[in-house]
CSV table of N, CA and C in Angstrom, one decimal:
chain,number,residue,atom,x,y,z
A,1373,MET,N,-35.7,44.1,19.8
A,1373,MET,CA,-34.7,43.1,19.8
A,1373,MET,C,-34.0,43.6,18.8
A,1374,PHE,N,-34.2,43.7,17.4
A,1374,PHE,CA,-34.1,44.3,16.4
A,1374,PHE,C,-33.7,45.6,16.6
A,1375,ASN,N,-34.3,46.5,16.6
A,1375,ASN,CA,-33.8,47.4,16.8
A,1375,ASN,C,-32.3,47.7,17.4
A,1376,GLU,N,-32.4,46.9,18.9
A,1376,GLU,CA,-31.3,47.0,19.6
A,1376,GLU,C,-30.1,46.6,19.0
A,1377,LEU,N,-29.8,45.2,18.3
A,1377,LEU,CA,-28.6,44.7,17.4
A,1377,LEU,C,-28.8,45.5,16.2
A,1378,ALA,N,-29.2,46.1,15.9
A,1378,ALA,CA,-28.7,47.2,14.8
A,1378,ALA,C,-27.8,47.8,14.9
A,1379,LEU,N,-28.6,49.2,15.8
A,1379,LEU,CA,-28.3,50.6,16.5
A,1379,LEU,C,-26.6,49.6,17.1
A,1380,SER,N,-26.5,48.9,18.1
A,1380,SER,CA,-25.2,48.1,18.7
A,1380,SER,C,-24.4,48.2,17.5
A,1381,THR,N,-24.5,47.5,16.6
A,1381,THR,CA,-23.7,46.7,15.5
A,1381,THR,C,-23.2,48.1,14.5
A,1382,MET,N,-24.1,49.0,14.2
A,1382,MET,CA,-23.5,50.4,13.9
A,1382,MET,C,-23.2,51.5,14.8
A,1383,LEU,N,-22.8,51.2,16.3
A,1383,LEU,CA,-22.5,51.6,16.9
A,1383,LEU,C,-21.4,51.5,17.0
A,1384,ALA,N,-20.9,50.0,17.2
A,1384,ALA,CA,-19.4,49.1,17.6
A,1384,ALA,C,-18.3,49.4,16.1
A,1385,LEU,N,-19.3,49.3,14.8
A,1385,LEU,CA,-18.4,49.5,13.4
A,1385,LEU,C,-18.2,50.6,13.6
A,1386,LEU,N,-18.7,51.9,14.2
A,1386,LEU,CA,-18.2,53.3,13.9
A,1386,LEU,C,-16.9,53.3,15.1
A,1387,ALA,N,-17.6,52.7,16.7
A,1387,ALA,CA,-16.1,53.0,17.5
A,1387,ALA,C,-14.8,51.8,16.7
A,1388,VAL,N,-15.3,51.2,16.2
A,1388,VAL,CA,-13.7,50.4,15.9
A,1388,VAL,C,-13.2,51.2,14.8
A,1389,SER,N,-14.2,51.7,13.7
A,1389,SER,CA,-13.5,52.7,13.1
A,1389,SER,C,-12.5,53.9,13.5
A,1390,ILE,N,-13.4,54.7,14.5
A,1390,ILE,CA,-13.0,55.7,15.3
A,1390,ILE,C,-11.5,55.4,16.0
A,1391,HIS,N,-11.6,54.4,16.6
A,1391,HIS,CA,-10.6,53.4,17.6
A,1391,HIS,C,-9.3,53.6,16.1
A,1392,GLY,N,-9.5,52.8,15.2
A,1392,GLY,CA,-8.1,52.8,14.3
A,1392,GLY,C,-8.3,53.4,13.7
A,1393,PHE,N,-8.6,54.3,13.2
A,1393,PHE,CA,-7.9,55.8,12.5
A,1393,PHE,C,-7.6,56.1,13.9
A,1394,GLY,N,-7.9,56.1,15.2
A,1394,GLY,CA,-7.1,57.1,16.1
A,1394,GLY,C,-5.7,56.7,16.1
A,1395,LEU,N,-5.9,55.0,16.7
A,1395,LEU,CA,-4.3,54.5,16.6
A,1395,LEU,C,-3.1,54.9,15.1
A,1396,LEU,N,-4.0,54.6,14.2
A,1396,LEU,CA,-3.6,55.0,13.1
A,1396,LEU,C,-2.9,56.4,13.2
A,1397,GLY,N,-3.6,57.4,13.8
A,1397,GLY,CA,-2.7,58.6,13.6
A,1397,GLY,C,-1.7,58.5,14.9
A,1398,LEU,N,-2.1,58.3,15.9
A,1398,LEU,CA,-0.8,57.9,17.1
A,1398,LEU,C,0.6,57.3,16.2
A,1399,GLY,N,0.2,56.3,15.9
A,1399,GLY,CA,1.5,55.9,15.0
A,1399,GLY,C,2.4,56.9,14.3
A,1400,ARG,N,1.2,57.6,13.2
A,1400,ARG,CA,1.5,58.3,12.2
A,1400,ARG,C,2.3,59.5,12.9
A,1401,GLY,N,2.1,60.2,14.2
A,1401,GLY,CA,2.8,60.6,15.4
A,1401,GLY,C,3.9,60.9,15.5
A,1402,LEU,N,4.5,59.3,15.7
A,1402,LEU,CA,5.6,59.0,16.2
A,1402,LEU,C,6.3,58.7,15.0
A,1403,GLU,N,5.9,58.1,13.5
A,1403,GLU,CA,6.8,58.7,13.0
A,1403,GLU,C,7.0,59.9,12.5
A,1404,TYR,N,6.7,60.7,12.4
A,1404,TYR,CA,6.4,61.9,12.2
A,1404,TYR,C,7.3,62.8,13.1
A,1405,TYR,N,7.2,62.6,14.2
A,1405,TYR,CA,8.4,62.5,15.3
A,1405,TYR,C,9.8,62.3,15.0
A,1406,GLU,N,10.1,60.8,14.2
A,1406,GLU,CA,11.3,60.3,13.9
A,1406,GLU,C,12.0,60.8,12.9
A,1407,ILE,N,11.1,61.7,11.9
A,1407,ILE,CA,11.4,62.4,10.6
A,1407,ILE,C,12.0,63.6,11.2
A,1408,ARG,N,11.4,64.3,12.1
A,1408,ARG,CA,11.7,65.2,12.3
A,1408,ARG,C,13.0,65.3,13.5
A,1409,ALA,N,13.3,64.0,14.5
A,1409,ALA,CA,14.6,64.3,14.9
A,1409,ALA,C,15.3,63.5,14.5
A,1410,SER,N,15.5,63.2,13.1
A,1410,SER,CA,16.1,62.1,12.7
A,1410,SER,C,16.6,60.9,13.5
A,1411,ARG,N,16.0,60.4,13.5
A,1411,ARG,CA,16.4,59.4,14.5
A,1411,ARG,C,14.8,58.5,15.0
A,1412,PRO,N,15.3,56.9,15.4
A,1412,PRO,CA,14.1,56.7,16.2
A,1412,PRO,C,13.6,56.7,17.2
A,1413,TYR,N,12.6,57.3,17.9
A,1413,TYR,CA,11.6,57.6,19.1
A,1413,TYR,C,12.7,57.1,19.9
A,1414,VAL,N,13.0,55.7,20.1
A,1414,VAL,CA,13.1,55.2,21.3
A,1414,VAL,C,14.8,55.9,21.1
A,1415,GLU,N,15.3,56.7,20.6
A,1415,GLU,CA,16.5,56.8,21.6
A,1415,GLU,C,16.5,58.4,21.7
A,1416,GLY,N,17.5,58.9,22.5
A,1416,GLY,CA,17.2,60.1,23.4
A,1416,GLY,C,17.2,59.8,25.0
A,1417,PRO,N,17.0,61.7,25.0
A,1417,PRO,CA,17.2,61.6,26.8
A,1417,PRO,C,15.7,60.7,27.7
A,1418,LEU,N,16.0,60.5,28.4
A,1418,LEU,CA,14.8,60.4,29.2
A,1418,LEU,C,13.5,61.0,29.2
A,1419,TRP,N,13.9,62.1,29.3
A,1419,TRP,CA,12.7,62.9,29.3
A,1419,TRP,C,11.7,63.1,28.2
A,1420,ARG,N,12.6,62.6,27.1
A,1420,ARG,CA,12.1,62.6,26.0
A,1420,ARG,C,11.1,61.4,25.6
A,1421,HIS,N,11.4,60.3,26.3
A,1421,HIS,CA,10.9,59.3,26.2
A,1421,HIS,C,10.0,59.4,27.1
A,1422,ALA,N,9.4,60.1,28.4
A,1422,ALA,CA,8.6,60.5,29.0
A,1422,ALA,C,7.5,61.2,28.4
A,1423,LEU,N,7.9,62.3,28.0
A,1423,LEU,CA,7.1,62.9,27.1
A,1423,LEU,C,6.2,62.1,26.3
A,1424,LEU,N,7.0,61.0,25.3
A,1424,LEU,CA,6.5,60.6,24.2
A,1424,LEU,C,5.6,59.7,24.8
A,1425,THR,N,5.5,58.8,26.1
A,1425,THR,CA,5.1,58.1,27.1
A,1425,THR,C,3.3,59.0,26.9
A,1426,ILE,N,3.9,59.8,28.1
A,1426,ILE,CA,2.6,60.6,27.8
A,1426,ILE,C,1.6,61.2,26.8
A,1427,PHE,N,2.1,61.4,25.6
A,1427,PHE,CA,1.9,61.7,24.2
A,1427,PHE,C,0.7,60.7,24.3
A,1428,VAL,N,1.3,59.7,23.9
A,1428,VAL,CA,0.6,58.0,23.9
A,1428,VAL,C,-0.4,57.9,24.8
A,1429,VAL,N,-0.3,58.2,25.9
A,1429,VAL,CA,-1.5,57.7,27.2
A,1429,VAL,C,-2.4,58.6,27.0
A,1430,LEU,N,-2.5,60.2,26.7
A,1430,LEU,CA,-3.0,60.5,26.6
A,1430,LEU,C,-4.1,60.8,25.4
A,1431,GLY,N,-3.6,60.7,24.0
A,1431,GLY,CA,-3.9,59.8,22.5
A,1431,GLY,C,-4.9,58.9,22.9
A,1432,LEU,N,-4.5,57.9,23.6
A,1432,LEU,CA,-5.6,57.0,24.0
A,1432,LEU,C,-6.7,57.0,24.5
A,1433,PHE,N,-6.5,57.9,25.8
A,1433,PHE,CA,-7.3,58.5,26.3
A,1433,PHE,C,-8.5,59.2,25.6
A,1434,ALA,N,-8.4,59.9,24.6
A,1434,ALA,CA,-8.8,60.7,23.8
A,1434,ALA,C,-9.9,59.8,22.8
A,1435,ILE,N,-8.8,58.9,22.5
A,1435,ILE,CA,-9.7,58.4,21.1
A,1435,ILE,C,-10.9,57.4,22.3
A,1436,HIS,N,-10.5,56.9,23.4
A,1436,HIS,CA,-11.3,56.1,24.4
A,1436,HIS,C,-12.6,57.1,24.7
A,1437,GLY,N,-12.4,58.3,25.4
A,1437,GLY,CA,-13.2,59.1,26.0
A,1437,GLY,C,-14.2,59.7,24.5
A,1438,VAL,N,-13.8,59.8,23.2
A,1438,VAL,CA,-14.9,60.2,21.9
A,1438,VAL,C,-15.6,59.1,21.6
A,1439,GLU,N,-15.2,57.8,22.2
A,1439,GLU,CA,-16.1,56.5,22.1
A,1439,GLU,C,-16.8,56.5,22.7
A,1440,ILE,N,-16.9,56.5,24.1
A,1440,ILE,CA,-17.8,57.0,25.3
A,1440,ILE,C,-18.8,57.6,24.9
A,1441,TRP,N,-18.2,59.1,24.6
A,1441,TRP,CA,-19.5,60.0,24.6
A,1441,TRP,C,-19.6,59.8,23.7
A,1442,MET,N,-19.4,58.9,22.5
A,1442,MET,CA,-20.1,58.6,21.2
A,1442,MET,C,-21.6,57.8,21.8
A,1443,TYR,N,-21.2,57.0,22.3
A,1443,TYR,CA,-21.8,56.1,23.1
A,1443,TYR,C,-23.0,56.6,24.0
A,1444,ALA,N,-22.8,57.7,24.5
A,1444,ALA,CA,-23.7,58.4,25.5
A,1444,ALA,C,-24.4,59.8,25.3
A,1445,ALA,N,-23.7,60.0,23.7
A,1445,ALA,CA,-25.4,60.5,22.3
A,1445,ALA,C,-25.7,60.4,22.3
A,1446,VAL,N,-26.1,59.0,22.0
A,1446,VAL,CA,-26.8,57.9,21.1
A,1446,VAL,C,-27.5,57.7,22.3
A,1447,TYR,N,-27.2,57.2,23.8
A,1447,TYR,CA,-28.5,57.0,24.4
A,1447,TYR,C,-29.2,58.2,25.2
A,1448,THR,N,-28.5,59.4,25.1
A,1448,THR,CA,-29.6,60.7,25.5
A,1448,THR,C,-30.7,60.6,23.9
A,1449,LEU,N,-29.7,60.6,22.9
A,1449,LEU,CA,-30.8,61.0,22.0
A,1449,LEU,C,-32.0,59.9,21.5
A,1450,ILE,N,-31.6,58.7,21.9
A,1450,ILE,CA,-32.9,58.0,21.9
A,1450,ILE,C,-33.7,57.4,22.9
A,1451,GLY,N,-33.4,58.7,24.3
A,1451,GLY,CA,-33.8,58.5,25.2
A,1451,GLY,C,-33.9,57.1,26.4
A,1452,ALA,N,-32.8,56.6,26.3
A,1452,ALA,CA,-32.4,55.6,27.1
A,1452,ALA,C,-31.9,55.9,28.4
A,1453,VAL,N,-31.8,56.8,28.7
A,1453,VAL,CA,-31.1,57.7,30.2
A,1453,VAL,C,-31.8,58.7,30.1
A,1454,PRO,N,-31.7,59.1,31.5
A,1454,PRO,CA,-32.7,60.6,31.8
A,1454,PRO,C,-31.9,61.7,31.3
A,1455,ASP,N,-30.5,61.7,31.3
A,1455,ASP,CA,-30.4,62.9,31.5
A,1455,ASP,C,-28.9,62.8,30.5
A,1456,LEU,N,-27.9,63.8,29.9
A,1456,LEU,CA,-26.6,63.2,29.8
A,1456,LEU,C,-25.6,62.9,30.3
A,1457,ARG,N,-25.5,63.5,31.7
A,1457,ARG,CA,-24.7,63.1,32.7
A,1457,ARG,C,-25.1,61.4,32.8
A,1458,GLU,N,-26.0,61.2,33.3
A,1458,GLU,CA,-26.3,59.6,33.3
A,1458,GLU,C,-25.8,59.1,32.2
A,1459,ALA,N,-25.9,59.4,31.4
A,1459,ALA,CA,-25.9,58.3,29.8
A,1459,ALA,C,-23.7,58.5,29.9
A,1460,VAL,N,-23.3,59.5,30.4
A,1460,VAL,CA,-21.9,59.7,30.4
A,1460,VAL,C,-21.9,58.8,31.6
A,1461,TYR,N,-22.4,58.7,32.5
A,1461,TYR,CA,-21.8,57.5,33.3
A,1461,TYR,C,-22.1,56.3,33.5
A,1462,PHE,N,-23.1,56.1,32.2
A,1462,PHE,CA,-23.5,54.9,32.0
A,1462,PHE,C,-22.8,53.7,31.1
A,1463,SER,N,-22.1,54.8,30.3
A,1463,SER,CA,-21.2,54.5,29.2
A,1463,SER,C,-20.1,54.4,29.1
A,1464,SER,N,-19.4,55.5,30.7
A,1464,SER,CA,-18.0,54.9,31.3
A,1464,SER,C,-18.0,52.7,31.7
A,1465,ILE,N,-19.1,53.1,32.2
A,1465,ILE,CA,-19.0,51.8,33.2
A,1465,ILE,C,-19.3,50.6,32.2
A,1466,SER,N,-19.7,50.6,31.5
A,1466,SER,CA,-20.7,50.0,30.7
A,1466,SER,C,-19.1,49.7,29.5
A,1467,TYR,N,-19.0,50.5,28.8
A,1467,TYR,CA,-17.4,50.5,28.2
A,1467,TYR,C,-16.5,50.1,28.7
A,1468,GLY,N,-16.0,50.4,30.1
A,1468,GLY,CA,-14.9,49.7,30.7
A,1468,GLY,C,-15.0,48.3,31.7
A,1469,SER,N,-16.5,47.9,31.0
A,1469,SER,CA,-16.6,46.4,31.4
A,1469,SER,C,-16.8,46.4,32.8
A,1470,ILE,N,-17.1,47.4,33.6
A,1470,ILE,CA,-17.0,47.7,34.6
A,1470,ILE,C,-19.1,46.7,35.1
A,1471,GLY,N,-19.9,47.7,34.3
A,1471,GLY,CA,-21.0,47.4,34.4
A,1471,GLY,C,-22.0,47.2,36.0
A,1472,TYR,N,-21.6,48.3,36.7
A,1472,TYR,CA,-22.0,48.2,37.5
A,1472,TYR,C,-23.9,48.6,37.6
A,1473,SER,N,-24.7,49.0,37.2
A,1473,SER,CA,-26.0,48.7,37.0
A,1473,SER,C,-26.5,49.1,35.9
A,1474,ASP,N,-27.8,48.3,35.0
A,1474,ASP,CA,-28.1,48.9,33.8
A,1474,ASP,C,-29.5,49.7,34.2
A,1475,ALA,N,-30.0,49.8,35.4
A,1475,ALA,CA,-31.1,50.5,36.3
A,1475,ALA,C,-31.1,51.6,35.8
A,1476,LEU,N,-30.6,52.1,35.2
A,1476,LEU,CA,-30.4,53.4,34.5
A,1476,LEU,C,-31.1,53.6,33.0
A,1477,MET,N,-30.7,52.1,32.4
A,1477,MET,CA,-31.0,52.0,31.2
A,1477,MET,C,-32.4,51.8,30.8
A,1478,ALA,N,-33.5,52.7,29.7
A,1478,ALA,CA,-34.5,52.1,29.9
A,1478,ALA,C,-34.7,50.5,29.3
A,1479,ARG,N,-35.5,49.6,29.8
A,1479,ARG,CA,-35.8,48.5,29.5
A,1479,ARG,C,-35.1,48.1,28.2
A,1480,GLN,N,-35.7,48.4,27.1
A,1480,GLN,CA,-35.8,48.3,25.6
A,1480,GLN,C,-34.4,48.3,24.9
A,1481,TRP,N,-33.6,49.0,25.7
A,1481,TRP,CA,-32.4,49.3,25.1
A,1481,TRP,C,-31.3,48.7,26.2
A,1482,ARG,N,-31.7,48.4,27.1
A,1482,ARG,CA,-30.7,47.5,27.8
A,1482,ARG,C,-29.4,46.3,27.2
A,1483,LEU,N,-29.5,46.0,26.7
A,1483,LEU,CA,-28.8,45.2,25.4
A,1483,LEU,C,-27.6,45.9,25.0
A,1484,LEU,N,-28.4,46.9,24.4
A,1484,LEU,CA,-27.0,48.1,23.5
A,1484,LEU,C,-25.6,48.6,24.5
A,1485,GLY,N,-26.4,48.7,25.8
A,1485,GLY,CA,-25.3,48.7,27.3
A,1485,GLY,C,-24.4,47.3,27.5
A,1486,ALA,N,-25.3,46.6,27.0
A,1486,ALA,CA,-24.2,45.2,27.0
A,1486,ALA,C,-23.5,44.9,25.5
A,1487,ILE,N,-23.6,45.3,24.8
A,1487,ILE,CA,-22.5,45.5,23.5
A,1487,ILE,C,-21.7,46.2,23.6
A,1488,GLU,N,-21.8,47.2,24.1
A,1488,GLU,CA,-20.7,48.7,24.5
A,1488,GLU,C,-20.2,47.7,25.5
A,1489,GLY,N,-20.3,47.2,26.2
A,1489,GLY,CA,-19.4,46.6,27.1
A,1489,GLY,C,-18.3,45.6,26.9
A,1490,VAL,N,-19.0,44.6,25.6
A,1490,VAL,CA,-17.5,43.9,24.6
A,1490,VAL,C,-17.3,44.4,23.9
A,1491,ALA,N,-17.6,45.6,22.9
A,1491,ALA,CA,-16.9,46.5,22.3
A,1491,ALA,C,-16.0,47.1,23.3
A,1492,GLY,N,-16.1,47.9,24.3
A,1492,GLY,CA,-15.0,48.4,25.6
A,1492,GLY,C,-14.1,47.4,25.6
A,1493,ALA,N,-14.2,46.5,25.9
A,1493,ALA,CA,-13.3,45.3,26.5
A,1493,ALA,C,-12.3,45.4,25.3
A,1494,ILE,N,-12.6,44.8,24.1
A,1494,ILE,CA,-12.0,44.7,22.6
A,1494,ILE,C,-11.1,45.6,22.2
A,1495,LEU,N,-11.6,47.0,22.6
A,1495,LEU,CA,-11.2,48.3,22.1
A,1495,LEU,C,-9.6,48.7,23.1
A,1496,LEU,N,-10.2,48.3,24.5
A,1496,LEU,CA,-9.4,48.7,25.3
A,1496,LEU,C,-8.2,47.6,25.1
A,1497,GLY,N,-8.7,46.1,25.2
A,1497,GLY,CA,-7.4,45.5,24.9
A,1497,GLY,C,-6.6,45.6,23.7
A,1498,TRP,N,-7.6,46.3,22.4
A,1498,TRP,CA,-6.4,46.9,21.3
A,1498,TRP,C,-5.5,48.1,21.4
A,1499,SER,N,-5.8,49.0,22.3
A,1499,SER,CA,-5.1,49.8,23.0
A,1499,SER,C,-3.8,49.6,23.6
A,1500,VAL,N,-4.1,48.3,24.4
A,1500,VAL,CA,-3.4,47.8,25.3
A,1500,VAL,C,-1.9,47.3,24.6
A,1501,ALA,N,-2.4,46.9,23.7
A,1501,ALA,CA,-1.2,46.0,22.2
A,1501,ALA,C,-0.7,47.1,21.8
A,1502,PHE,N,-1.6,48.4,21.0
A,1502,PHE,CA,-0.5,49.3,20.8
A,1502,PHE,C,0.4,49.7,21.9
A,1503,PHE,N,-0.2,49.8,23.0
A,1503,PHE,CA,0.7,50.8,23.7
A,1503,PHE,C,2.0,49.8,24.3
A,1504,VAL,N,1.8,48.6,24.5
A,1504,VAL,CA,3.0,47.5,24.4
A,1504,VAL,C,3.9,47.7,23.4
A,1505,SER,N,3.4,47.5,21.6
A,1505,SER,CA,4.1,47.6,20.7
A,1505,SER,C,5.1,48.8,21.0
A,1506,VAL,N,4.3,50.5,21.6
A,1506,VAL,CA,5.0,51.3,21.4
A,1506,VAL,C,6.5,51.4,22.3
A,1507,MET,N,5.6,50.7,23.0
A,1507,MET,CA,7.2,50.8,24.8
A,1507,MET,C,7.9,49.6,24.8
A,1508,THR,N,7.4,48.9,24.1
A,1508,THR,CA,8.8,47.4,24.5
A,1508,THR,C,10.0,48.0,24.2
A,1509,PRO,N,10.3,48.5,22.5
A,1509,PRO,CA,11.7,49.0,22.3
A,1509,PRO,C,12.2,49.4,23.2
A,1510,PHE,N,11.1,50.3,24.5
A,1510,PHE,CA,12.1,51.1,25.4
A,1510,PHE,C,12.8,50.4,26.3
A,1511,THR,N,12.2,49.2,26.4
A,1511,THR,CA,13.1,48.0,27.6
A,1511,THR,C,14.1,47.3,27.1
A,1512,SER,N,14.1,47.0,25.3
A,1512,SER,CA,14.8,45.9,24.7
A,1512,SER,C,16.3,46.2,25.0
A,1513,ARG,N,17.4,45.7,25.3
A,1513,ARG,CA,18.5,45.8,25.6
A,1513,ARG,C,19.4,45.7,24.2
A,1514,ARG,N,18.8,45.4,23.5
A,1514,ARG,CA,19.3,45.2,22.2
A,1514,ARG,C,19.4,46.5,21.6
A,1515,LYS,N,18.2,47.4,21.7
A,1515,LYS,CA,18.1,48.9,21.2
A,1515,LYS,C,18.7,49.2,21.4
A,1516,HIS,N,18.8,49.9,23.2
A,1516,HIS,CA,19.8,50.7,23.9
A,1516,HIS,C,21.1,50.3,23.3
A,1517,GLY,N,21.7,48.6,23.0
A,1517,GLY,CA,23.1,48.9,22.7
A,1517,GLY,C,23.7,48.3,24.3
A,1518,MET,N,22.5,47.8,25.2
A,1518,MET,CA,23.4,47.5,26.2
A,1518,MET,C,23.8,46.0,26.2
A,1519,VAL,N,24.7,46.2,27.2
A,1519,VAL,CA,25.0,44.2,27.0
A,1519,VAL,C,25.5,43.7,28.6
A,1520,HIS,N,25.0,42.7,28.1
A,1520,HIS,CA,24.7,41.9,29.7
A,1520,HIS,C,25.5,40.4,30.1
A,1521,ARG,N,25.6,40.4,30.8
A,1521,ARG,CA,26.5,39.5,31.2
A,1521,ARG,C,25.5,38.5,31.7
A,1522,ASP,N,25.6,36.7,31.8
A,1522,ASP,CA,24.6,35.7,32.4
A,1522,ASP,C,24.8,35.9,34.0
A,1523,ILE,N,24.6,35.7,34.3
A,1523,ILE,CA,24.6,36.0,36.1
A,1523,ILE,C,24.0,34.4,36.4
A,1524,PRO,N,25.1,34.1,37.1
A,1524,PRO,CA,24.9,32.5,37.3
A,1524,PRO,C,24.3,32.3,38.7
C-alpha cells in the first residue's frame, strides 16, 4: 500500500504541476493576443470571440490529455493493466471520475486508479474555474458598454 500511496502522490504532484503550467500558458496566450491586437481579448468581432473560445477549450483538452496519458503510461510501465489501450481507457474513466470498473487494474495498484479519480476531479474543477474566468468578460454588460433598462 505504501508504494501505491507514494506513486499516487508523485503522479498527483506532477499532474498539478502540468496543469498549473498549462493554465499559465493559456493565460499568457491571452495576454499575448491582447498585446498583438492592442486591445482586450473581449473586444472585437464575434468570430474572434469564437476562435478564442475554441483555442482555450482545445488548450484545456490538451492539458487534460497530457495528464491522462501520463497516468496511462505509468499504468503500462508498472504492469497494472494489460496494454496501453486498456491503460488509456482506464485512465480516462478514472480521471473523469466516472470510474466504470477497476476490474482492468491489477489488485495491488487499484488505489492508484482511485486517487487518479480524486486528482482528476480537482483538475477538471480548476479548468472549469479558469474557463469561467476567461468567458465571464464576454457576457458582462459593462465590458460591452451595453446599457439596460429595468424591466418592471
